[in-house]
PDB file of C-alpha atoms and ligand atoms in Angstrom:
ATOM      1  CA  MET A   1       0.000   0.000   0.000  1.00 96.00           C
ATOM      2  CA  LYS A   2       1.301   3.427  -0.975  1.00 97.00           C
ATOM      3  CA  PHE A   3       0.635   6.546   1.098  1.00 97.00           C
ATOM      4  CA  GLU A   4       1.660   9.816  -0.574  1.00 98.00           C
ATOM      5  CA  VAL A   5       1.457  12.741   1.798  1.00 98.00           C
ATOM      6  CA  LEU A   6       1.224  16.341   0.598  1.00 98.00           C
ATOM      7  CA  THR A   7       2.689  18.367   3.447  1.00 98.00           C
ATOM      8  CA  LEU A   8       4.763  21.444   4.306  1.00 97.00           C
ATOM      9  CA  PHE A   9       6.778  19.340   6.771  1.00 97.00           C
ATOM     10  CA  PRO A  10       8.017  16.175   5.001  1.00 97.00           C
ATOM     11  CA  ASP A  11      10.873  15.724   7.491  1.00 95.00           C
ATOM     12  CA  ILE A  12       8.395  15.009  10.309  1.00 93.00           C
ATOM     13  CA  PHE A  13       7.027  12.060   8.323  1.00 90.00           C
ATOM     14  CA  ASN A  14      10.424  10.686   7.363  1.00 88.00           C
ATOM     15  CA  ALA A  15      11.508  10.773  11.032  1.00 89.00           C
ATOM     16  CA  VAL A  16       8.395   9.135  12.493  1.00 90.00           C
ATOM     17  CA  MET A  17       7.415   6.733   9.683  1.00 90.00           C
ATOM     18  CA  ARG A  18      10.812   5.032   9.739  1.00 88.00           C
ATOM     19  CA  GLU A  19      10.262   3.796  13.271  1.00 88.00           C
ATOM     20  CA  SER A  20       8.511   0.747  14.716  1.00 82.00           C
ATOM     21  CA  ILE A  21       5.683  -1.075  12.951  1.00 82.00           C
ATOM     22  CA  VAL A  22       5.306   1.288   9.988  1.00 87.00           C
ATOM     23  CA  GLY A  23       9.081   1.422   9.567  1.00 90.00           C
ATOM     24  CA  ARG A  24       9.326  -2.377   9.446  1.00 89.00           C
ATOM     25  CA  ALA A  25       6.328  -2.540   7.098  1.00 90.00           C
ATOM     26  CA  GLN A  26       8.197  -0.160   4.779  1.00 89.00           C
ATOM     27  CA  GLU A  27      11.368  -2.254   4.932  1.00 91.00           C
ATOM     28  CA  ASN A  28       9.482  -5.382   3.890  1.00 90.00           C
ATOM     29  CA  GLY A  29       7.682  -3.520   1.153  1.00 92.00           C
ATOM     30  CA  ILE A  30       4.145  -3.836   2.495  1.00 93.00           C
ATOM     31  CA  VAL A  31       3.829  -0.101   3.018  1.00 95.00           C
ATOM     32  CA  GLU A  32       5.411   2.844   1.254  1.00 96.00           C
ATOM     33  CA  VAL A  33       5.187   6.359   2.686  1.00 96.00           C
ATOM     34  CA  ASN A  34       6.217   9.143   0.314  1.00 96.00           C
ATOM     35  CA  ALA A  35       6.171  12.633   1.868  1.00 97.00           C
ATOM     36  CA  VAL A  36       5.968  15.373  -0.775  1.00 98.00           C
ATOM     37  CA  ASN A  37       6.839  18.965   0.076  1.00 98.00           C
ATOM     38  CA  ILE A  38       4.079  21.272  -1.187  1.00 98.00           C
ATOM     39  CA  ARG A  39       6.519  24.200  -1.072  1.00 98.00           C
ATOM     40  CA  ASP A  40       8.602  22.609  -3.850  1.00 98.00           C
ATOM     41  CA  TYR A  41       5.671  23.300  -6.208  1.00 98.00           C
ATOM     42  CA  SER A  42       5.192  26.965  -5.353  1.00 98.00           C
ATOM     43  CA  LYS A  43       5.694  29.250  -8.380  1.00 98.00           C
ATOM     44  CA  ASP A  44       6.100  32.244  -6.097  1.00 97.00           C
ATOM     45  CA  LYS A  45       9.596  33.737  -6.101  1.00 96.00           C
ATOM     46  CA  HIS A  46       9.675  33.481  -2.285  1.00 97.00           C
ATOM     47  CA  ARG A  47       8.196  29.926  -2.412  1.00 97.00           C
ATOM     48  CA  LYS A  48       5.093  31.237  -0.621  1.00 98.00           C
ATOM     49  CA  VAL A  49       2.336  28.654  -0.056  1.00 98.00           C
ATOM     50  CA  ASP A  50      -0.131  30.720   1.944  1.00 98.00           C
ATOM     51  CA  ASP A  51      -1.879  34.074   1.700  1.00 97.00           C
ATOM     52  CA  TYR A  52      -4.308  36.307   3.590  1.00 97.00           C
ATOM     53  CA  PRO A  53      -7.944  35.131   3.738  1.00 97.00           C
ATOM     54  CA  PHE A  54     -10.523  37.080   1.669  1.00 98.00           C
ATOM     55  CA  GLY A  55     -13.208  38.504   3.938  1.00 97.00           C
ATOM     56  CA  GLY A  56     -10.704  39.065   6.743  1.00 95.00           C
ATOM     57  CA  GLY A  57     -10.170  36.755   9.682  1.00 94.00           C
ATOM     58  CA  THR A  58      -7.039  35.843  11.595  1.00 94.00           C
ATOM     59  CA  GLY A  59      -4.322  33.599  10.215  1.00 95.00           C
ATOM     60  CA  MET A  60      -3.354  32.514   6.727  1.00 97.00           C
ATOM     61  CA  VAL A  61      -4.847  30.141   4.180  1.00 97.00           C
ATOM     62  CA  MET A  62      -2.936  27.712   1.944  1.00 98.00           C
ATOM     63  CA  THR A  63      -3.103  28.757  -1.715  1.00 98.00           C
ATOM     64  CA  CYS A  64      -4.386  26.588  -4.565  1.00 98.00           C
ATOM     65  CA  GLN A  65      -1.510  26.568  -7.071  1.00 98.00           C
ATOM     66  CA  PRO A  66       1.217  24.648  -5.163  1.00 98.00           C
ATOM     67  CA  VAL A  67      -1.215  21.999  -3.873  1.00 98.00           C
ATOM     68  CA  ILE A  68      -3.009  21.414  -7.192  1.00 98.00           C
ATOM     69  CA  ASP A  69       0.287  21.309  -9.126  1.00 98.00           C
ATOM     70  CA  ALA A  70       1.748  18.833  -6.613  1.00 98.00           C
ATOM     71  CA  TYR A  71      -1.352  16.643  -7.002  1.00 98.00           C
ATOM     72  CA  GLU A  72      -1.170  16.835 -10.818  1.00 98.00           C
ATOM     73  CA  ASP A  73       2.500  15.846 -10.719  1.00 98.00           C
ATOM     74  CA  LEU A  74       1.840  12.851  -8.457  1.00 98.00           C
ATOM     75  CA  THR A  75      -1.037  11.562 -10.587  1.00 98.00           C
ATOM     76  CA  LYS A  76      -0.074  12.578 -14.151  1.00 98.00           C
ATOM     77  CA  ASP A  77       1.099   9.081 -15.157  1.00 96.00           C
ATOM     78  CA  LEU A  78      -1.566   7.095 -13.302  1.00 97.00           C
ATOM     79  CA  GLU A  79      -4.478   5.603 -15.221  1.00 96.00           C
ATOM     80  CA  THR A  80      -6.574   5.330 -12.037  1.00 96.00           C
ATOM     81  CA  LYS A  81      -6.554   8.407  -9.835  1.00 96.00           C
ATOM     82  CA  PRO A  82      -5.919   7.520  -6.156  1.00 98.00           C
ATOM     83  CA  ARG A  83      -8.358   8.549  -3.456  1.00 98.00           C
ATOM     84  CA  VAL A  84      -7.458  11.944  -1.963  1.00 98.00           C
ATOM     85  CA  ILE A  85      -8.121  12.426   1.752  1.00 98.00           C
ATOM     86  CA  TYR A  86      -7.864  15.914   3.237  1.00 98.00           C
ATOM     87  CA  MET A  87      -7.002  15.717   6.937  1.00 98.00           C
ATOM     88  CA  SER A  88      -9.452  18.319   8.267  1.00 98.00           C
ATOM     89  CA  PRO A  89     -11.031  19.411  11.566  1.00 96.00           C
ATOM     90  CA  GLN A  90     -14.336  19.336   9.665  1.00 96.00           C
ATOM     91  CA  GLY A  91     -13.861  15.782   8.476  1.00 98.00           C
ATOM     92  CA  ARG A  92     -15.594  12.549   9.491  1.00 98.00           C
ATOM     93  CA  VAL A  93     -13.902  11.361  12.718  1.00 98.00           C
ATOM     94  CA  LEU A  94     -11.620   8.364  12.044  1.00 98.00           C
ATOM     95  CA  THR A  95     -12.857   5.033  13.423  1.00 95.00           C
ATOM     96  CA  GLN A  96     -11.532   1.464  13.273  1.00 92.00           C
ATOM     97  CA  ASP A  97     -14.230   0.649  10.696  1.00 93.00           C
ATOM     98  CA  MET A  98     -13.023   3.503   8.469  1.00 97.00           C
ATOM     99  CA  ALA A  99      -9.411   2.306   8.895  1.00 97.00           C
ATOM    100  CA  LYS A 100     -10.484  -1.200   7.822  1.00 96.00           C
ATOM    101  CA  GLU A 101     -12.160   0.258   4.729  1.00 97.00           C
ATOM    102  CA  LEU A 102      -9.101   2.383   3.891  1.00 98.00           C
ATOM    103  CA  SER A 103      -6.788  -0.640   4.279  1.00 97.00           C
ATOM    104  CA  GLU A 104      -8.394  -2.101   1.145  1.00 97.00           C
ATOM    105  CA  GLU A 105      -7.028   0.771  -1.008  1.00 98.00           C
ATOM    106  CA  LYS A 106      -3.793   0.288  -2.962  1.00 97.00           C
ATOM    107  CA  HIS A 107      -2.806   3.964  -3.047  1.00 98.00           C
ATOM    108  CA  LEU A 108      -3.928   6.927  -0.944  1.00 98.00           C
ATOM    109  CA  ILE A 109      -2.990  10.594  -1.162  1.00 98.00           C
ATOM    110  CA  LEU A 110      -3.223  12.397   2.178  1.00 98.00           C
ATOM    111  CA  LEU A 111      -3.353  16.203   2.115  1.00 98.00           C
ATOM    112  CA  CYS A 112      -2.181  17.947   5.288  1.00 98.00           C
ATOM    113  CA  GLY A 113      -3.386  21.480   5.870  1.00 97.00           C
ATOM    114  CA  HIS A 114      -1.619  24.015   8.001  1.00 93.00           C
ATOM    115  CA  TYR A 115      -2.236  27.597   9.193  1.00 89.00           C
ATOM    116  CA  GLU A 116      -6.001  28.249   9.315  1.00 93.00           C
ATOM    117  CA  GLY A 117      -6.775  25.810   6.531  1.00 95.00           C
ATOM    118  CA  ILE A 118      -6.736  25.536   2.766  1.00 98.00           C
ATOM    119  CA  ASP A 119      -8.511  27.383  -0.072  1.00 98.00           C
ATOM    120  CA  GLU A 120     -11.935  25.735  -0.527  1.00 98.00           C
ATOM    121  CA  ARG A 121     -11.315  25.341  -4.274  1.00 98.00           C
ATOM    122  CA  ILE A 122      -8.605  22.751  -3.503  1.00 98.00           C
ATOM    123  CA  ILE A 123     -11.236  20.634  -1.757  1.00 98.00           C
ATOM    124  CA  GLU A 124     -13.696  21.072  -4.628  1.00 98.00           C
ATOM    125  CA  GLU A 125     -11.094  20.146  -7.226  1.00 98.00           C
ATOM    126  CA  ILE A 126      -9.093  17.205  -5.803  1.00 98.00           C
ATOM    127  CA  VAL A 127     -10.409  16.068  -2.413  1.00 98.00           C
ATOM    128  CA  ASP A 128     -12.584  12.945  -2.243  1.00 98.00           C
ATOM    129  CA  GLU A 129     -13.030  12.777   1.521  1.00 98.00           C
ATOM    130  CA  GLU A 130     -12.227  14.822   4.668  1.00 98.00           C
ATOM    131  CA  ILE A 131     -11.130  12.960   7.806  1.00 98.00           C
ATOM    132  CA  SER A 132     -10.584  14.316  11.331  1.00 98.00           C
ATOM    133  CA  ILE A 133      -8.943  12.366  14.148  1.00 98.00           C
ATOM    134  CA  GLY A 134     -11.124  13.878  16.861  1.00 98.00           C
ATOM    135  CA  ASP A 135     -12.830  16.959  18.201  1.00 98.00           C
ATOM    136  CA  TYR A 136      -9.808  18.853  19.475  1.00 98.00           C
ATOM    137  CA  VAL A 137      -7.743  21.555  17.777  1.00 97.00           C
ATOM    138  CA  LEU A 138      -4.251  20.720  16.475  1.00 97.00           C
ATOM    139  CA  THR A 139      -1.784  22.938  14.586  1.00 95.00           C
ATOM    140  CA  GLY A 140      -1.961  21.039  11.326  1.00 96.00           C
ATOM    141  CA  GLY A 141      -2.798  17.842   9.502  1.00 98.00           C
ATOM    142  CA  GLU A 142       0.585  16.137   9.875  1.00 97.00           C
ATOM    143  CA  LEU A 143      -0.008  14.283  13.153  1.00 97.00           C
ATOM    144  CA  PRO A 144      -3.523  13.256  11.996  1.00 98.00           C
ATOM    145  CA  ALA A 145      -2.014  11.881   8.758  1.00 98.00           C
ATOM    146  CA  MET A 146       0.536   9.837  10.742  1.00 97.00           C
ATOM    147  CA  VAL A 147      -2.226   8.535  13.022  1.00 97.00           C
ATOM    148  CA  LEU A 148      -4.199   7.413   9.963  1.00 98.00           C
ATOM    149  CA  ILE A 149      -1.128   5.774   8.373  1.00 97.00           C
ATOM    150  CA  ASP A 150      -0.345   3.965  11.636  1.00 95.00           C
ATOM    151  CA  CYS A 151      -3.815   2.544  12.236  1.00 95.00           C
ATOM    152  CA  VAL A 152      -4.377   1.586   8.566  1.00 96.00           C
ATOM    153  CA  SER A 153      -0.919   0.002   8.161  1.00 95.00           C
ATOM    154  CA  ARG A 154      -1.455  -2.296  11.186  1.00 94.00           C
ATOM    155  CA  LEU A 155      -4.408  -3.853   9.358  1.00 95.00           C
ATOM    156  CA  LEU A 156      -2.406  -4.848   6.284  1.00 93.00           C
ATOM    157  CA  GLN A 157      -1.471  -8.485   5.762  1.00 84.00           C
ATOM    158  CA  GLY A 158       1.914  -9.292   7.253  1.00 82.00           C
ATOM    159  CA  VAL A 159       2.437  -6.042   9.121  1.00 83.00           C
ATOM    160  CA  LEU A 160       1.592  -7.377  12.544  1.00 85.00           C
ATOM    161  CA  ALA A 161       3.453 -10.425  13.851  1.00 77.00           C
ATOM    162  CA  SER A 162       0.257 -12.423  14.357  1.00 71.00           C
ATOM    163  CA  GLU A 163      -2.912 -11.591  12.433  1.00 62.00           C
ATOM    164  CA  ASP A 164      -5.116 -12.512  15.384  1.00 57.00           C
ATOM    165  CA  SER A 165      -3.398  -9.915  17.613  1.00 57.00           C
ATOM    166  CA  TYR A 166      -5.428  -7.129  16.035  1.00 55.00           C
ATOM    167  CA  SER A 167      -8.626  -9.133  15.608  1.00 55.00           C
ATOM    168  CA  GLU A 168      -8.801  -9.582  19.423  1.00 52.00           C
ATOM    169  CA  GLU A 169      -7.718  -6.024  20.017  1.00 56.00           C
ATOM    170  CA  SER A 170     -10.172  -3.601  21.537  1.00 55.00           C
ATOM    171  CA  HIS A 171     -11.974  -1.338  19.057  1.00 60.00           C
ATOM    172  CA  PHE A 172     -11.644  -4.166  16.583  1.00 64.00           C
ATOM    173  CA  ASN A 173     -14.298  -6.450  18.051  1.00 84.00           C
ATOM    174  CA  GLY A 174     -16.190  -3.384  19.216  1.00 90.00           C
ATOM    175  CA  LEU A 175     -15.263  -3.829  22.900  1.00 95.00           C
ATOM    176  CA  LEU A 176     -12.493  -2.562  25.169  1.00 96.00           C
ATOM    177  CA  GLU A 177      -9.658  -4.910  26.012  1.00 96.00           C
ATOM    178  CA  TYR A 178      -9.610  -7.195  29.042  1.00 97.00           C
ATOM    179  CA  PRO A 179      -6.875  -6.486  31.674  1.00 98.00           C
ATOM    180  CA  GLN A 180      -3.380  -7.676  30.676  1.00 98.00           C
ATOM    181  CA  TYR A 181      -0.837  -9.310  33.047  1.00 98.00           C
ATOM    182  CA  THR A 182       2.677 -10.695  32.739  1.00 98.00           C
ATOM    183  CA  ARG A 183       5.372 -12.054  35.102  1.00 98.00           C
ATOM    184  CA  PRO A 184       5.778 -12.025  38.055  1.00 98.00           C
ATOM    185  CA  ALA A 185       2.501 -13.737  39.082  1.00 98.00           C
ATOM    186  CA  ASP A 186       2.803 -12.011  42.472  1.00 98.00           C
ATOM    187  CA  TYR A 187       4.126  -8.428  42.497  1.00 98.00           C
ATOM    188  CA  LYS A 188       4.491  -7.127  46.061  1.00 98.00           C
ATOM    189  CA  GLY A 189       1.512  -9.246  47.087  1.00 98.00           C
ATOM    190  CA  ASN A 190      -0.597  -8.031  44.168  1.00 98.00           C
ATOM    191  CA  LYS A 191      -1.492 -11.279  42.413  1.00 98.00           C
ATOM    192  CA  VAL A 192      -2.506 -12.084  38.834  1.00 98.00           C
ATOM    193  CA  PRO A 193      -6.117 -13.439  38.675  1.00 98.00           C
ATOM    194  CA  GLU A 194      -5.969 -17.209  39.362  1.00 98.00           C
ATOM    195  CA  ILE A 195      -7.969 -18.068  36.234  1.00 98.00           C
ATOM    196  CA  LEU A 196      -5.136 -16.857  33.985  1.00 98.00           C
ATOM    197  CA  LEU A 197      -2.696 -19.301  35.628  1.00 98.00           C
ATOM    198  CA  SER A 198      -5.145 -22.219  35.429  1.00 97.00           C
ATOM    199  CA  GLY A 199      -4.263 -23.246  31.872  1.00 97.00           C
ATOM    200  CA  HIS A 200      -7.981 -23.878  31.353  1.00 97.00           C
ATOM    201  CA  HIS A 201      -8.350 -22.141  27.952  1.00 97.00           C
ATOM    202  CA  ALA A 202     -12.117 -22.289  27.636  1.00 98.00           C
ATOM    203  CA  ASN A 203     -12.598 -20.667  31.054  1.00 98.00           C
ATOM    204  CA  ILE A 204      -9.835 -18.148  30.310  1.00 98.00           C
ATOM    205  CA  GLU A 205     -11.530 -17.079  27.048  1.00 97.00           C
ATOM    206  CA  LYS A 206     -14.829 -16.770  28.925  1.00 98.00           C
ATOM    207  CA  TRP A 207     -13.192 -14.624  31.616  1.00 98.00           C
ATOM    208  CA  LYS A 208     -11.587 -12.348  28.950  1.00 98.00           C
ATOM    209  CA  MET A 209     -14.957 -11.795  27.256  1.00 97.00           C
ATOM    210  CA  GLU A 210     -16.674 -11.085  30.581  1.00 98.00           C
ATOM    211  CA  GLN A 211     -13.948  -8.593  31.497  1.00 98.00           C
ATOM    212  CA  SER A 212     -14.218  -6.871  28.092  1.00 97.00           C
ATOM    213  CA  LEU A 213     -17.992  -6.545  28.399  1.00 97.00           C
ATOM    214  CA  GLU A 214     -17.804  -5.308  31.998  1.00 98.00           C
ATOM    215  CA  ARG A 215     -15.084  -2.727  31.199  1.00 98.00           C
ATOM    216  CA  THR A 216     -16.822  -1.481  28.063  1.00 97.00           C
ATOM    217  CA  LYS A 217     -20.102  -1.079  29.934  1.00 97.00           C
ATOM    218  CA  LEU A 218     -18.286   0.879  32.643  1.00 98.00           C
ATOM    219  CA  LYS A 219     -15.835   2.989  30.601  1.00 97.00           C
ATOM    220  CA  ARG A 220     -17.551   3.342  27.235  1.00 97.00           C
ATOM    221  CA  PRO A 221     -21.347   2.865  27.543  1.00 97.00           C
ATOM    222  CA  ASP A 222     -21.651   4.261  23.991  1.00 96.00           C
ATOM    223  CA  MET A 223     -19.507   1.428  22.603  1.00 95.00           C
ATOM    224  CA  TYR A 224     -21.378  -1.073  24.791  1.00 97.00           C
ATOM    225  CA  GLU A 225     -24.698   0.154  23.404  1.00 97.00           C
ATOM    226  CA  ALA A 226     -23.439  -0.122  19.815  1.00 94.00           C
ATOM    227  CA  TYR A 227     -22.079  -3.610  20.509  1.00 95.00           C
ATOM    228  CA  GLN A 228     -25.419  -4.819  21.916  1.00 94.00           C
ATOM    229  CA  LYS A 229     -27.182  -3.494  18.822  1.00 95.00           C
ATOM    230  CA  LYS A 230     -24.846  -5.425  16.505  1.00 89.00           C
ATOM    231  CA  LEU A 231     -25.572  -8.708  18.318  1.00 88.00           C
TER     232      LEU A 231
HETATM  233  O1  21W B 301      -5.472  20.569  10.171  1.00 91.15           O
HETATM  234  C1  21W B 301      -5.920  20.264  11.270  1.00 91.15           C
HETATM  235  N1  21W B 301      -5.876  21.148  12.282  1.00 91.15           N
HETATM  236  C2  21W B 301      -5.365  22.495  12.086  1.00 91.15           C
HETATM  237  C3  21W B 301      -6.515  23.453  12.109  1.00 91.15           C
HETATM  238  C4  21W B 301      -7.167  23.707  13.302  1.00 91.15           C
HETATM  239  C5  21W B 301      -8.266  24.567  13.315  1.00 91.15           C
HETATM  240  C6  21W B 301      -8.714  25.155  12.142  1.00 91.15           C
HETATM  241  C7  21W B 301      -9.949  25.990  12.147  1.00 91.15           C
HETATM  242  N2  21W B 301      -9.606  27.395  12.200  1.00 91.15           N
HETATM  243  C8  21W B 301     -10.743  28.186  12.501  1.00 91.15           C
HETATM  244  C9  21W B 301     -11.342  28.721  11.247  1.00 91.15           C
HETATM  245  N3  21W B 301     -12.219  28.064  10.476  1.00 91.15           N
HETATM  246  C10 21W B 301     -12.557  28.926   9.467  1.00 91.15           C
HETATM  247  C11 21W B 301     -11.827  30.103   9.680  1.00 91.15           C
HETATM  248  N4  21W B 301     -11.077  29.924  10.785  1.00 91.15           N
HETATM  249  C12 21W B 301      -8.062  24.900  10.936  1.00 91.15           C
HETATM  250  C13 21W B 301      -6.958  24.030  10.924  1.00 91.15           C
HETATM  251  C14 21W B 301      -6.514  18.957  11.489  1.00 91.15           C
HETATM  252  C15 21W B 301      -6.513  18.048  10.463  1.00 91.15           C
HETATM  253  S1  21W B 301      -7.220  16.591  10.861  1.00 91.15           S
HETATM  254  C16 21W B 301      -7.573  17.091  12.456  1.00 91.15           C
HETATM  255  N5  21W B 301      -8.192  16.332  13.400  1.00 91.15           N
HETATM  256  C17 21W B 301      -8.388  16.880  14.591  1.00 91.15           C
HETATM  257  N6  21W B 301      -8.004  18.132  14.886  1.00 91.15           N
HETATM  258  C18 21W B 301      -7.384  18.956  13.977  1.00 91.15           C
HETATM  259  O2  21W B 301      -7.074  20.102  14.292  1.00 91.15           O
HETATM  260  C19 21W B 301      -7.139  18.411  12.668  1.00 91.15           C
END
């Protein structure tokens, strides 16, 4: 899967996307992350990529020309145009279901805004979908793009050590995770639940499900509600 990111800060991506799971996925060719610097496409003599907003208002807006020209350059030789996602505070909030859907794509272009946003005509011309990562205000679309790349990449075949590790994972089966324990079995008198040391797999699976349901009901009644409806 190829992610091409249109950003003003390509170095951030190169630093982060080389690490850990996504980094390994890139090494073994499952994922490719190509950060493209929008500024390289500016025709302005000072390489400007933003300008003052019409109608007043604080802050600056990203201009059309560099972004559209970067997009044209990335897609000029492609017979099928890849899906373009604009990381935006006004977008649909990213969920595990959306990540699953996106993991089926072969090639995605992620557009990262900065300043107060981007000229609306960019959205009209090249954007297929706007995605937010949550209802809080960040300084730009770079971190949201990396969050999307991380959660989509984990779903690709061969990225995670064991496929079932994500299928059990919370948010995947619609419930929160059961409590996790590792050695020692007794830490300063605080013991691991007996059931987990019993080796009785059927009972252990039952206990994990009960714990997931109980925790979801307590911590995320909204998820619990949705889960009950899907039953
Ligand atoms: O680009 C992002 N944020 C930068 C940012 C934050 C606030 C504003 C709005 N400015 C006010 C306004 N509107 C109209 C005129 N003036 C614009 C851009 C972002 C991408 S995905 C995401 N997901 C969660 N949170 C986020 O911030 C993001």
